[in-house]
Coordinates of C-alpha atoms in Angstrom, one line a residue:
A1 CA -8.5 -3.0 -0.4
R2 CA -6.9 0.0 1.5
F3 CA -4.2 2.6 0.9
N4 CA -2.7 5.3 2.9
L5 CA -1.3 8.1 0.5
P6 CA -1.0 6.2 -2.6
A7 CA 1.7 8.5 -4.3
A8 CA 2.6 7.2 -7.8
V9 CA 1.7 4.5 -10.3
A10 CA 3.5 2.8 -13.2
L11 CA 2.7 0.2 -15.4
A12 CA 4.5 -3.2 -15.9
S13 CA 5.8 -4.3 -19.0
D14 CA 3.2 -6.9 -19.2
G15 CA 0.4 -4.0 -19.6
G16 CA -1.9 -5.8 -17.2
T17 CA -0.4 -4.7 -13.7
L18 CA 0.1 -1.7 -12.1
F19 CA 2.8 -0.8 -9.5
I20 CA 1.5 1.5 -6.8
V21 CA 3.6 3.5 -4.4
D22 CA 1.8 3.1 -1.1
C23 CA 3.8 6.1 0.4
N24 CA 2.4 6.1 4.2
N25 CA 2.3 2.3 4.6
H26 CA 6.2 2.3 3.3
A27 CA 5.1 -0.1 0.3
V28 CA 4.9 -1.1 -3.2
R29 CA 1.6 -2.5 -4.0
T30 CA 0.3 -4.4 -7.3
V31 CA -3.3 -4.4 -8.6
H32 CA -4.2 -6.9 -11.3
L33 CA -6.1 -4.7 -13.7
P34 CA -8.0 -7.9 -15.3
T35 CA -9.2 -9.0 -12.1
G36 CA -8.8 -6.2 -9.6
N37 CA -6.9 -8.4 -7.2
V38 CA -4.4 -6.1 -5.0
T39 CA -1.4 -7.4 -3.3
T40 CA 1.8 -6.5 -1.8
L41 CA 4.6 -6.4 -3.8
V42 CA 7.2 -5.4 -1.2
G43 CA 7.7 -3.4 1.9
S44 CA 7.7 -4.6 5.7
G45 CA 7.2 -1.3 7.6
E46 CA 9.2 1.7 7.5
G47 CA 12.9 1.3 7.7
F48 CA 16.2 1.2 5.3
V49 CA 17.1 -2.4 4.7
N50 CA 18.0 -3.9 1.4
G51 CA 17.1 -7.6 0.5
G52 CA 14.2 -9.7 -0.7
A53 CA 10.5 -8.8 -0.7
G54 CA 10.2 -9.9 2.9
S55 CA 12.8 -8.1 4.6
A56 CA 13.4 -5.1 2.5
S57 CA 11.9 -1.6 3.8
F58 CA 11.6 1.9 2.9
S59 CA 10.5 5.1 4.1
F60 CA 7.8 7.3 2.8
P61 CA 8.6 6.3 -0.8
R62 CA 7.0 8.6 -3.5
S63 CA 7.6 7.5 -7.0
I64 CA 8.4 4.7 -9.2
A65 CA 9.6 4.0 -12.8
V66 CA 10.0 0.8 -14.5
S67 CA 13.1 0.5 -16.8
Q68 CA 12.4 -0.1 -20.8
S69 CA 13.3 -4.2 -20.4
G70 CA 10.6 -4.2 -17.7
T71 CA 12.6 -6.3 -15.1
T72 CA 13.8 -3.5 -13.0
A73 CA 11.8 -0.8 -11.1
Y74 CA 13.2 2.4 -9.5
L75 CA 11.8 3.7 -6.3
S76 CA 12.4 7.0 -4.9
D77 CA 12.8 6.3 -1.2
T78 CA 12.0 10.0 0.1
G79 CA 12.4 9.3 3.8
N80 CA 16.0 8.0 3.1
H81 CA 16.9 10.0 0.7
A82 CA 17.7 7.6 -1.8
I83 CA 16.9 5.8 -4.9
R84 CA 16.3 1.9 -4.5
E85 CA 16.4 -0.6 -7.1
I86 CA 13.7 -3.5 -7.5
T87 CA 14.5 -6.7 -9.4
L88 CA 11.5 -8.0 -11.0
V89 CA 10.6 -11.4 -11.8
Q90 CA 7.7 -12.2 -14.3
V91 CA 5.7 -15.2 -13.3
V92 CA 3.3 -16.8 -15.9
T93 CA 1.2 -19.7 -15.0
A94 CA -0.1 -22.3 -17.3
A95 CA -3.4 -20.9 -17.8
G96 CA -1.2 -17.3 -19.3
S97 CA -2.1 -15.4 -16.1
V98 CA 0.6 -12.9 -15.3
S99 CA 2.2 -11.6 -11.8
W100 CA 5.1 -10.1 -10.3
R101 CA 7.3 -10.7 -7.4
V102 CA 10.6 -9.2 -6.2
G103 CA 13.9 -10.9 -6.7
T104 CA 16.0 -8.2 -4.6
V105 CA 16.1 -4.8 -3.5
R106 CA 19.2 -2.9 -3.1
T107 CA 20.1 0.6 -2.8
L108 CA 21.0 2.3 -6.1
T109 CA 22.4 5.3 -4.7
G110 CA 22.0 7.9 -2.0
G111 CA 20.6 7.0 1.4
N112 CA 23.6 8.6 3.4
G113 CA 21.3 11.1 4.8
P114 CA 20.2 14.2 3.5
G115 CA 22.6 16.3 1.3
F116 CA 23.9 17.3 -2.1
L117 CA 26.6 15.3 -3.8
D118 CA 27.5 14.4 -7.6
A119 CA 29.3 11.4 -8.4
A120 CA 31.6 11.5 -11.6
V121 CA 33.5 8.8 -13.0
G122 CA 36.9 9.7 -11.8
G123 CA 35.7 12.4 -9.8
G124 CA 36.7 11.1 -6.3
V125 CA 32.9 10.3 -5.1
A126 CA 31.6 6.8 -5.4
F127 CA 28.4 6.1 -7.3
G128 CA 26.8 4.9 -4.1
A129 CA 28.1 8.1 -2.2
A130 CA 25.8 10.5 -3.5
R131 CA 23.5 12.3 -1.7
F132 CA 19.7 13.9 -2.1
E133 CA 17.7 15.2 -0.2
S134 CA 14.2 14.1 -0.2
P135 CA 13.9 12.9 -3.8
Q136 CA 10.3 12.7 -5.1
A137 CA 9.4 12.0 -8.6
L138 CA 11.6 10.2 -11.1
T139 CA 11.4 9.0 -14.3
T140 CA 13.4 6.9 -16.9
H141 CA 15.1 8.6 -19.8
G142 CA 16.1 6.1 -22.4
A143 CA 17.6 2.7 -21.3
V144 CA 20.2 4.6 -19.5
N145 CA 19.4 7.5 -17.5
L146 CA 17.0 8.2 -14.5
I147 CA 15.6 12.0 -14.2
V148 CA 15.3 12.8 -10.5
A149 CA 13.3 15.5 -8.9
D150 CA 15.5 16.2 -6.0
T151 CA 12.8 18.3 -4.2
G152 CA 14.9 19.1 -1.0
N153 CA 17.7 20.5 -3.0
A154 CA 15.8 22.3 -5.8
K155 CA 17.5 20.5 -8.3
V156 CA 16.9 17.9 -11.3
R157 CA 19.5 15.1 -10.8
V158 CA 20.4 12.6 -13.8
I159 CA 21.5 9.2 -13.0
D160 CA 23.7 6.9 -15.3
V161 CA 22.7 3.6 -14.1
V162 CA 25.2 2.0 -16.6
N163 CA 28.1 4.2 -16.2
R164 CA 27.3 4.9 -12.4
T165 CA 27.3 8.5 -12.3
V166 CA 25.1 11.3 -10.7
G167 CA 25.0 14.5 -12.0
T168 CA 22.9 18.0 -12.0
W169 CA 21.0 19.6 -14.7
D170 CA 20.5 23.4 -14.0
V171 CA 17.3 23.5 -15.8
L172 CA 15.0 25.6 -12.9
P173 CA 14.7 29.0 -12.3
S174 CA 15.7 30.3 -8.9
G175 CA 13.4 29.3 -6.0
A176 CA 11.9 26.6 -7.9
A177 CA 12.1 23.0 -6.5
P178 CA 10.9 20.1 -8.6
L179 CA 8.0 18.1 -7.9
G180 CA 7.4 16.1 -10.8
V181 CA 9.4 14.8 -13.9
S182 CA 8.4 13.4 -17.3
A183 CA 10.5 12.7 -20.2
A184 CA 9.4 12.1 -23.8
A185 CA 9.8 8.8 -25.1
N186 CA 12.2 9.8 -28.0
G187 CA 14.4 11.4 -25.1
A188 CA 14.3 14.8 -26.7
R189 CA 12.2 16.6 -24.1
L190 CA 11.7 16.9 -20.0
V191 CA 8.9 18.5 -18.6
V192 CA 9.4 19.4 -14.7
S193 CA 6.4 20.8 -12.6
T194 CA 7.6 23.0 -9.6
N195 CA 6.5 24.3 -6.2
S196 CA 6.0 27.7 -7.6
S197 CA 3.5 27.0 -9.8
L198 CA 5.8 27.1 -12.8
I199 CA 5.7 24.0 -15.6
V200 CA 9.2 24.2 -17.0
D201 CA 9.7 22.4 -20.3
V202 CA 13.4 21.6 -21.3
A203 CA 14.8 20.8 -24.9
L204 CA 17.2 17.9 -24.4
V205 CA 20.0 17.2 -26.8
L206 CA 21.4 13.2 -26.9
V207 CA 25.4 13.7 -26.7
P208 CA 27.4 10.6 -27.8
L209 CA 29.9 9.5 -25.0
P210 CA 33.6 9.6 -26.4

């Protein structure tokens, strides 16, 4: 099997499948770890199309994260300045072998060209109209949030996928753009790598919604 700039990986919920972001092939690939078999999960050349596995397309995707439930993957579609949502369907054979296929791909938010725009409840900006510039890494934060390294804007963005909001966390020193993000399993800590050779460690406080 061959790849062209594999940029990020994530384990599927079964623990035996690896999702690989094959950046320059504009695709998400899978490796079945027990056998080493490699397949293309989704991606049909560079583009910006929603739909099924055979039609959906991306532009230089850079990162992937799998939801706690294991049924959704989130993809930073860097070239399209968008965050995409991939519905995952687990297939189990009679012999017990596990594989994955795509239900649908849709644009979660962004994709309206490069820019910087948050979306708050009642704030006048629709969730889908939020804007990013070359988002790279992303990670899940609990069952609700996605944290995104919005590299082109030099900001850390947070997406609430349940309440459908996009916000900005001002946690970086001036001049530092985020490249990588990782959140602790208990949600209390965020670590951000930056283009200025700094690693930023952020303590997070969970605030219940009113």
